[in-house]
Amino acid sequence: MIKAIVFDVDDTLYDQQQPFEKAFRQVFDLTVSADEMDQIFSNYIRQEQLVVAKSNSDSDMKLSKEEINFHCLHHTFKKFGLPGLAQSAATDFLSAFEEFSNGIQLFDGLTTVFNTLVTKFKLGIITNGSNEIQLAKIMKLKLHHWFTREQIITSEDAKAKKPDPMIFTLMNRKFNLRGNEMIYVGSSYFDDIVPAKKAGWQTVWYNNHNSTISDPNIIPDQTVRNPAELRDLLLDLAAQVD
């Protein structure tokens, strides 16, 4: 029996790519197709997760958000063969990204979903990133109405990041539940679905970018492709609880 539903945040509960793309197109005078933008965004976010995790695990390598941003952009520009990146442009991009991110909102319908779920299940969040950045997003999204700080684990808290299954085991201990009593909802097959399944959890894959399954031995229990499908699935789960 499912007793807890735990969520990823970025690109699962809100559209993270929208503020990124707005900032990128505003600052950089580049012609980039929609498909290329998807890849650029994904690479930037992956680099951010890697650098933040390394910075958190090594006290001698603490990096500022400006340094992290420049590294992520530099790696992305180099990988996709984009023109040289100036430090000033990277700074302008970060400012624009933060400004546009101030307007992030939950996907339509999730407020109603959380109002229902909180009466039926334990709710939690597992998210990669620093406490400073991720907790600020959680406040902007007003998730504190349904999730206390004790129900949230960041990769900084865990000193490990997804796809390490250990972070899911920590949530099991926090909730005093077994893996088969937990569901994880996430948007990344590699970072969310794979480690959650390895930890024995059930999973819901919010596959809004039509990604493919890379390991036929690890299949999500449910897959949804847009906010409406996610909302309906979660409400169906709640309806199954007396």
mmCIF file of C-alpha atoms in Angstrom:
data_model
loop_
_atom_site.group_PDB
_atom_site.id
_atom_site.type_symbol
_atom_site.label_atom_id
_atom_site.label_comp_id
_atom_site.label_asym_id
_atom_site.label_seq_id
_atom_site.Cartn_x
_atom_site.Cartn_y
_atom_site.Cartn_z
ATOM 1 C CA MET A 1 0.000 0.000 0.000
ATOM 2 C CA ILE A 2 1.303 3.419 -0.954
ATOM 3 C CA LYS A 3 1.729 5.668 2.074
ATOM 4 C CA ALA A 4 3.922 8.485 0.715
ATOM 5 C CA ILE A 5 4.341 10.409 -2.528
ATOM 6 C CA VAL A 6 7.634 12.225 -3.044
ATOM 7 C CA PHE A 7 8.376 14.748 -5.777
ATOM 8 C CA ASP A 8 11.240 16.140 -7.763
ATOM 9 C CA VAL A 9 10.953 19.922 -8.207
ATOM 10 C CA ASP A 10 12.737 21.251 -11.284
ATOM 11 C CA ASP A 11 10.839 20.626 -14.512
ATOM 12 C CA THR A 12 8.436 18.329 -12.640
ATOM 13 C CA LEU A 13 6.334 20.818 -10.686
ATOM 14 C CA TYR A 14 7.033 23.863 -12.863
ATOM 15 C CA ASP A 15 8.502 24.692 -16.266
ATOM 16 C CA GLN A 16 12.184 25.288 -15.557
ATOM 17 C CA GLN A 17 13.115 25.639 -19.204
ATOM 18 C CA GLN A 18 10.925 28.680 -19.831
ATOM 19 C CA PRO A 19 12.907 31.191 -17.710
ATOM 20 C CA PHE A 20 16.179 29.669 -18.956
ATOM 21 C CA GLU A 21 15.175 30.060 -22.590
ATOM 22 C CA LYS A 22 13.912 33.613 -22.077
ATOM 23 C CA ALA A 23 17.213 34.617 -20.484
ATOM 24 C CA PHE A 24 19.320 32.804 -23.089
ATOM 25 C CA ARG A 25 17.546 34.388 -26.051
ATOM 26 C CA GLN A 26 17.573 37.824 -24.421
ATOM 27 C CA VAL A 27 21.306 37.858 -23.672
ATOM 28 C CA PHE A 28 22.906 35.830 -26.452
ATOM 29 C CA ASP A 29 22.463 36.921 -30.065
ATOM 30 C CA LEU A 30 22.305 33.377 -31.419
ATOM 31 C CA THR A 31 19.974 31.530 -33.753
ATOM 32 C CA VAL A 32 18.976 28.393 -31.875
ATOM 33 C CA SER A 33 16.171 26.023 -32.868
ATOM 34 C CA ALA A 34 13.677 24.631 -30.363
ATOM 35 C CA ASP A 35 15.359 21.212 -30.451
ATOM 36 C CA GLU A 36 18.794 22.769 -29.926
ATOM 37 C CA MET A 37 17.433 24.796 -27.019
ATOM 38 C CA ASP A 38 16.165 21.600 -25.381
ATOM 39 C CA GLN A 39 19.675 20.130 -25.600
ATOM 40 C CA ILE A 40 21.364 23.329 -24.420
ATOM 41 C CA PHE A 41 19.043 23.551 -21.428
ATOM 42 C CA SER A 42 19.516 19.884 -20.515
ATOM 43 C CA ASN A 43 23.308 20.157 -20.709
ATOM 44 C CA TYR A 44 23.402 23.330 -18.598
ATOM 45 C CA ILE A 45 21.249 21.750 -15.886
ATOM 46 C CA ARG A 46 23.269 18.536 -15.871
ATOM 47 C CA GLN A 47 26.507 20.507 -15.514
ATOM 48 C CA GLU A 48 24.989 22.584 -12.720
ATOM 49 C CA GLN A 49 24.051 19.439 -10.803
ATOM 50 C CA LEU A 50 27.529 17.965 -11.225
ATOM 51 C CA VAL A 51 29.348 21.128 -10.166
ATOM 52 C CA VAL A 52 27.060 21.830 -7.197
ATOM 53 C CA ALA A 53 27.464 18.257 -5.960
ATOM 54 C CA LYS A 54 31.249 18.473 -6.182
ATOM 55 C CA SER A 55 31.269 21.881 -4.510
ATOM 56 C CA ASN A 56 29.091 20.610 -1.655
ATOM 57 C CA SER A 57 31.266 17.537 -1.087
ATOM 58 C CA ASP A 58 34.598 19.390 -1.080
ATOM 59 C CA SER A 59 34.975 22.200 1.456
ATOM 60 C CA ASP A 60 38.066 23.439 -0.397
ATOM 61 C CA MET A 61 36.119 23.859 -3.621
ATOM 62 C CA LYS A 62 33.174 26.020 -2.587
ATOM 63 C CA LEU A 63 32.057 27.928 -5.670
ATOM 64 C CA SER A 64 29.858 30.998 -5.935
ATOM 65 C CA LYS A 65 26.710 30.871 -8.046
ATOM 66 C CA GLU A 66 28.481 33.127 -10.554
ATOM 67 C CA GLU A 67 31.352 30.662 -10.876
ATOM 68 C CA ILE A 68 28.962 27.731 -11.222
ATOM 69 C CA ASN A 69 26.969 29.552 -13.889
ATOM 70 C CA PHE A 70 30.079 30.439 -15.908
ATOM 71 C CA HIS A 71 31.306 26.846 -15.809
ATOM 72 C CA CYS A 72 27.928 25.528 -16.980
ATOM 73 C CA LEU A 73 27.676 28.039 -19.814
ATOM 74 C CA HIS A 74 31.297 27.544 -20.874
ATOM 75 C CA HIS A 75 30.852 23.768 -21.034
ATOM 76 C CA THR A 76 27.574 24.149 -22.941
ATOM 77 C CA PHE A 77 28.943 26.654 -25.454
ATOM 78 C CA LYS A 78 31.954 24.442 -26.102
ATOM 79 C CA LYS A 79 29.892 21.272 -26.472
ATOM 80 C CA PHE A 80 27.499 22.795 -28.996
ATOM 81 C CA GLY A 81 30.079 24.830 -30.895
ATOM 82 C CA LEU A 82 28.611 28.200 -29.953
ATOM 83 C CA PRO A 83 30.673 31.414 -30.263
ATOM 84 C CA GLY A 84 33.036 32.452 -27.471
ATOM 85 C CA LEU A 85 31.508 33.260 -24.096
ATOM 86 C CA ALA A 86 32.378 36.548 -22.395
ATOM 87 C CA GLN A 87 32.332 36.787 -18.598
ATOM 88 C CA SER A 88 30.091 39.854 -18.796
ATOM 89 C CA ALA A 89 27.558 37.995 -20.940
ATOM 90 C CA ALA A 90 27.538 35.086 -18.494
ATOM 91 C CA THR A 91 26.846 37.526 -15.663
ATOM 92 C CA ASP A 92 24.025 39.149 -17.650
ATOM 93 C CA PHE A 93 22.541 35.729 -18.361
ATOM 94 C CA LEU A 94 22.550 34.751 -14.683
ATOM 95 C CA SER A 95 20.832 38.005 -13.735
ATOM 96 C CA ALA A 96 18.183 37.508 -16.414
ATOM 97 C CA PHE A 97 17.678 33.837 -15.500
ATOM 98 C CA GLU A 98 17.168 34.749 -11.840
ATOM 99 C CA GLU A 99 14.804 37.581 -12.755
ATOM 100 C CA PHE A 100 12.648 35.381 -14.983
ATOM 101 C CA SER A 101 12.756 32.601 -12.375
ATOM 102 C CA ASN A 102 11.097 34.918 -9.864
ATOM 103 C CA GLY A 103 7.899 34.377 -11.820
ATOM 104 C CA ILE A 104 7.866 30.570 -11.690
ATOM 105 C CA GLN A 105 4.516 28.977 -10.886
ATOM 106 C CA LEU A 106 3.263 25.474 -10.259
ATOM 107 C CA PHE A 107 1.831 23.700 -13.277
ATOM 108 C CA ASP A 108 -1.918 24.223 -13.590
ATOM 109 C CA GLY A 109 -3.978 22.065 -11.288
ATOM 110 C CA LEU A 110 -1.244 21.101 -8.838
ATOM 111 C CA THR A 111 -2.574 23.322 -6.055
ATOM 112 C CA THR A 112 -5.790 21.286 -6.054
ATOM 113 C CA VAL A 113 -3.778 18.077 -6.260
ATOM 114 C CA PHE A 114 -1.633 18.919 -3.231
ATOM 115 C CA ASN A 115 -4.675 20.010 -1.210
ATOM 116 C CA THR A 116 -6.076 16.533 -1.818
ATOM 117 C CA LEU A 117 -2.886 14.497 -1.445
ATOM 118 C CA VAL A 118 -1.903 16.062 1.878
ATOM 119 C CA THR A 119 -5.023 14.536 3.467
ATOM 120 C CA LYS A 120 -4.222 11.043 2.162
ATOM 121 C CA PHE A 121 -0.435 10.565 2.088
ATOM 122 C CA LYS A 122 2.824 11.671 3.579
ATOM 123 C CA LEU A 123 4.353 14.104 1.092
ATOM 124 C CA GLY A 124 8.024 14.744 0.448
ATOM 125 C CA ILE A 125 10.539 16.343 -1.890
ATOM 126 C CA ILE A 126 13.903 15.027 -3.099
ATOM 127 C CA THR A 127 15.760 17.569 -5.216
ATOM 128 C CA ASN A 128 19.279 18.062 -6.502
ATOM 129 C CA GLY A 129 20.895 21.404 -5.758
ATOM 130 C CA SER A 130 21.996 23.647 -2.930
ATOM 131 C CA ASN A 131 19.736 24.520 -0.014
ATOM 132 C CA GLU A 132 19.937 28.209 -0.890
ATOM 133 C CA ILE A 133 18.698 27.756 -4.442
ATOM 134 C CA GLN A 134 16.237 24.898 -4.015
ATOM 135 C CA LEU A 135 14.555 26.196 -0.853
ATOM 136 C CA ALA A 136 14.115 29.590 -2.515
ATOM 137 C CA LYS A 137 12.321 27.897 -5.418
ATOM 138 C CA ILE A 138 10.143 25.943 -2.998
ATOM 139 C CA MET A 139 9.078 29.211 -1.354
ATOM 140 C CA LYS A 140 8.396 30.883 -4.717
ATOM 141 C CA LEU A 141 6.219 27.937 -5.700
ATOM 142 C CA LYS A 142 4.441 28.160 -2.312
ATOM 143 C CA LEU A 143 5.187 24.492 -1.684
ATOM 144 C CA HIS A 144 5.686 25.269 2.003
ATOM 145 C CA HIS A 145 1.888 25.088 2.307
ATOM 146 C CA TRP A 146 2.132 21.289 1.915
ATOM 147 C CA PHE A 147 5.784 20.395 2.621
ATOM 148 C CA THR A 148 7.618 21.209 5.848
ATOM 149 C CA ARG A 149 11.412 21.507 5.888
ATOM 150 C CA GLU A 150 11.546 18.064 7.507
ATOM 151 C CA GLN A 151 9.821 16.594 4.453
ATOM 152 C CA ILE A 152 12.470 17.938 2.053
ATOM 153 C CA ILE A 153 15.850 16.432 1.193
ATOM 154 C CA THR A 154 18.240 18.350 -1.033
ATOM 155 C CA SER A 155 21.461 16.912 -2.396
ATOM 156 C CA GLU A 156 23.262 19.306 -0.045
ATOM 157 C CA ASP A 157 21.394 17.776 2.905
ATOM 158 C CA ALA A 158 22.215 14.243 1.777
ATOM 159 C CA LYS A 159 25.791 14.976 0.706
ATOM 160 C CA ALA A 160 24.847 12.910 -2.332
ATOM 161 C CA LYS A 161 22.883 13.659 -5.445
ATOM 162 C CA LYS A 162 20.537 11.785 -7.694
ATOM 163 C CA PRO A 163 21.096 9.338 -9.375
ATOM 164 C CA ASP A 164 22.613 7.951 -6.161
ATOM 165 C CA PRO A 165 19.866 5.719 -4.664
ATOM 166 C CA MET A 166 21.157 6.584 -1.180
ATOM 167 C CA ILE A 167 19.167 9.812 -1.182
ATOM 168 C CA PHE A 168 15.983 7.740 -1.543
ATOM 169 C CA THR A 169 17.036 5.467 1.301
ATOM 170 C CA LEU A 170 17.407 8.570 3.478
ATOM 171 C CA MET A 171 13.796 9.474 2.741
ATOM 172 C CA ASN A 172 12.708 5.937 3.679
ATOM 173 C CA ARG A 173 14.360 6.415 7.059
ATOM 174 C CA LYS A 174 12.918 9.900 7.489
ATOM 175 C CA PHE A 175 9.373 8.616 6.867
ATOM 176 C CA ASN A 176 9.968 5.220 8.511
ATOM 177 C CA LEU A 177 8.560 3.506 5.422
ATOM 178 C CA ARG A 178 9.730 0.785 3.067
ATOM 179 C CA GLY A 179 10.524 1.482 -0.567
ATOM 180 C CA ASN A 180 7.419 -0.337 -1.801
ATOM 181 C CA GLU A 181 5.293 2.069 0.236
ATOM 182 C CA MET A 182 6.707 5.089 -1.630
ATOM 183 C CA ILE A 183 6.101 6.662 -5.033
ATOM 184 C CA TYR A 184 8.523 9.104 -6.632
ATOM 185 C CA VAL A 185 7.393 11.571 -9.289
ATOM 186 C CA GLY A 186 10.193 12.951 -11.453
ATOM 187 C CA SER A 187 10.985 14.267 -14.922
ATOM 188 C CA SER A 188 14.418 12.720 -15.537
ATOM 189 C CA TYR A 189 14.652 9.038 -16.444
ATOM 190 C CA PHE A 190 18.332 8.872 -15.463
ATOM 191 C CA ASP A 191 18.276 11.047 -12.326
ATOM 192 C CA ASP A 192 14.796 10.252 -10.991
ATOM 193 C CA ILE A 193 13.336 7.005 -12.271
ATOM 194 C CA VAL A 194 16.462 4.827 -12.304
ATOM 195 C CA PRO A 195 17.621 5.501 -8.716
ATOM 196 C CA ALA A 196 14.093 5.398 -7.302
ATOM 197 C CA LYS A 197 13.504 1.989 -8.882
ATOM 198 C CA LYS A 198 16.872 0.775 -7.600
ATOM 199 C CA ALA A 199 15.749 1.842 -4.118
ATOM 200 C CA GLY A 200 12.608 -0.273 -4.498
ATOM 201 C CA TRP A 201 10.171 2.600 -5.006
ATOM 202 C CA GLN A 202 7.288 2.849 -7.435
ATOM 203 C CA THR A 203 7.725 5.655 -9.946
ATOM 204 C CA VAL A 204 5.808 8.115 -12.074
ATOM 205 C CA TRP A 205 7.808 9.545 -14.962
ATOM 206 C CA TYR A 206 6.751 13.027 -16.014
ATOM 207 C CA ASN A 207 8.194 12.680 -19.512
ATOM 208 C CA ASN A 208 7.381 16.107 -20.909
ATOM 209 C CA HIS A 209 10.326 16.070 -23.328
ATOM 210 C CA ASN A 210 9.445 12.703 -24.914
ATOM 211 C CA SER A 211 12.702 11.148 -23.748
ATOM 212 C CA THR A 212 13.457 7.474 -24.313
ATOM 213 C CA ILE A 213 14.098 4.654 -21.858
ATOM 214 C CA SER A 214 17.771 3.744 -22.001
ATOM 215 C CA ASP A 215 17.619 0.615 -19.824
ATOM 216 C CA PRO A 216 14.906 -1.944 -20.707
ATOM 217 C CA ASN A 217 15.355 -3.466 -17.257
ATOM 218 C CA ILE A 218 14.219 -0.272 -15.521
ATOM 219 C CA ILE A 219 10.706 0.744 -16.522
ATOM 220 C CA PRO A 220 8.629 3.440 -14.777
ATOM 221 C CA ASP A 221 5.382 2.203 -13.250
ATOM 222 C CA GLN A 222 3.458 5.062 -14.834
ATOM 223 C CA THR A 223 4.336 7.641 -17.489
ATOM 224 C CA VAL A 224 2.591 10.961 -18.100
ATOM 225 C CA ARG A 225 3.508 13.604 -20.662
ATOM 226 C CA ASN A 226 1.805 16.834 -19.610
ATOM 227 C CA PRO A 227 0.540 18.581 -16.467
ATOM 228 C CA ALA A 228 -3.067 17.494 -17.059
ATOM 229 C CA GLU A 229 -2.093 13.811 -17.198
ATOM 230 C CA LEU A 230 0.023 14.215 -14.056
ATOM 231 C CA ARG A 231 -2.835 15.907 -12.216
ATOM 232 C CA ASP A 232 -5.338 13.206 -13.209
ATOM 233 C CA LEU A 233 -2.996 10.369 -12.219
ATOM 234 C CA LEU A 234 -2.302 11.841 -8.785
ATOM 235 C CA LEU A 235 -5.986 12.472 -8.120
ATOM 236 C CA ASP A 236 -6.724 8.873 -9.141
ATOM 237 C CA LEU A 237 -4.157 7.683 -6.592
ATOM 238 C CA ALA A 238 -5.845 9.761 -3.910
ATOM 239 C CA ALA A 239 -9.269 8.395 -4.846
ATOM 240 C CA GLN A 240 -8.030 4.847 -4.195
ATOM 241 C CA VAL A 241 -7.373 5.683 -0.529
ATOM 242 C CA ASP A 242 -10.302 5.335 1.854
#
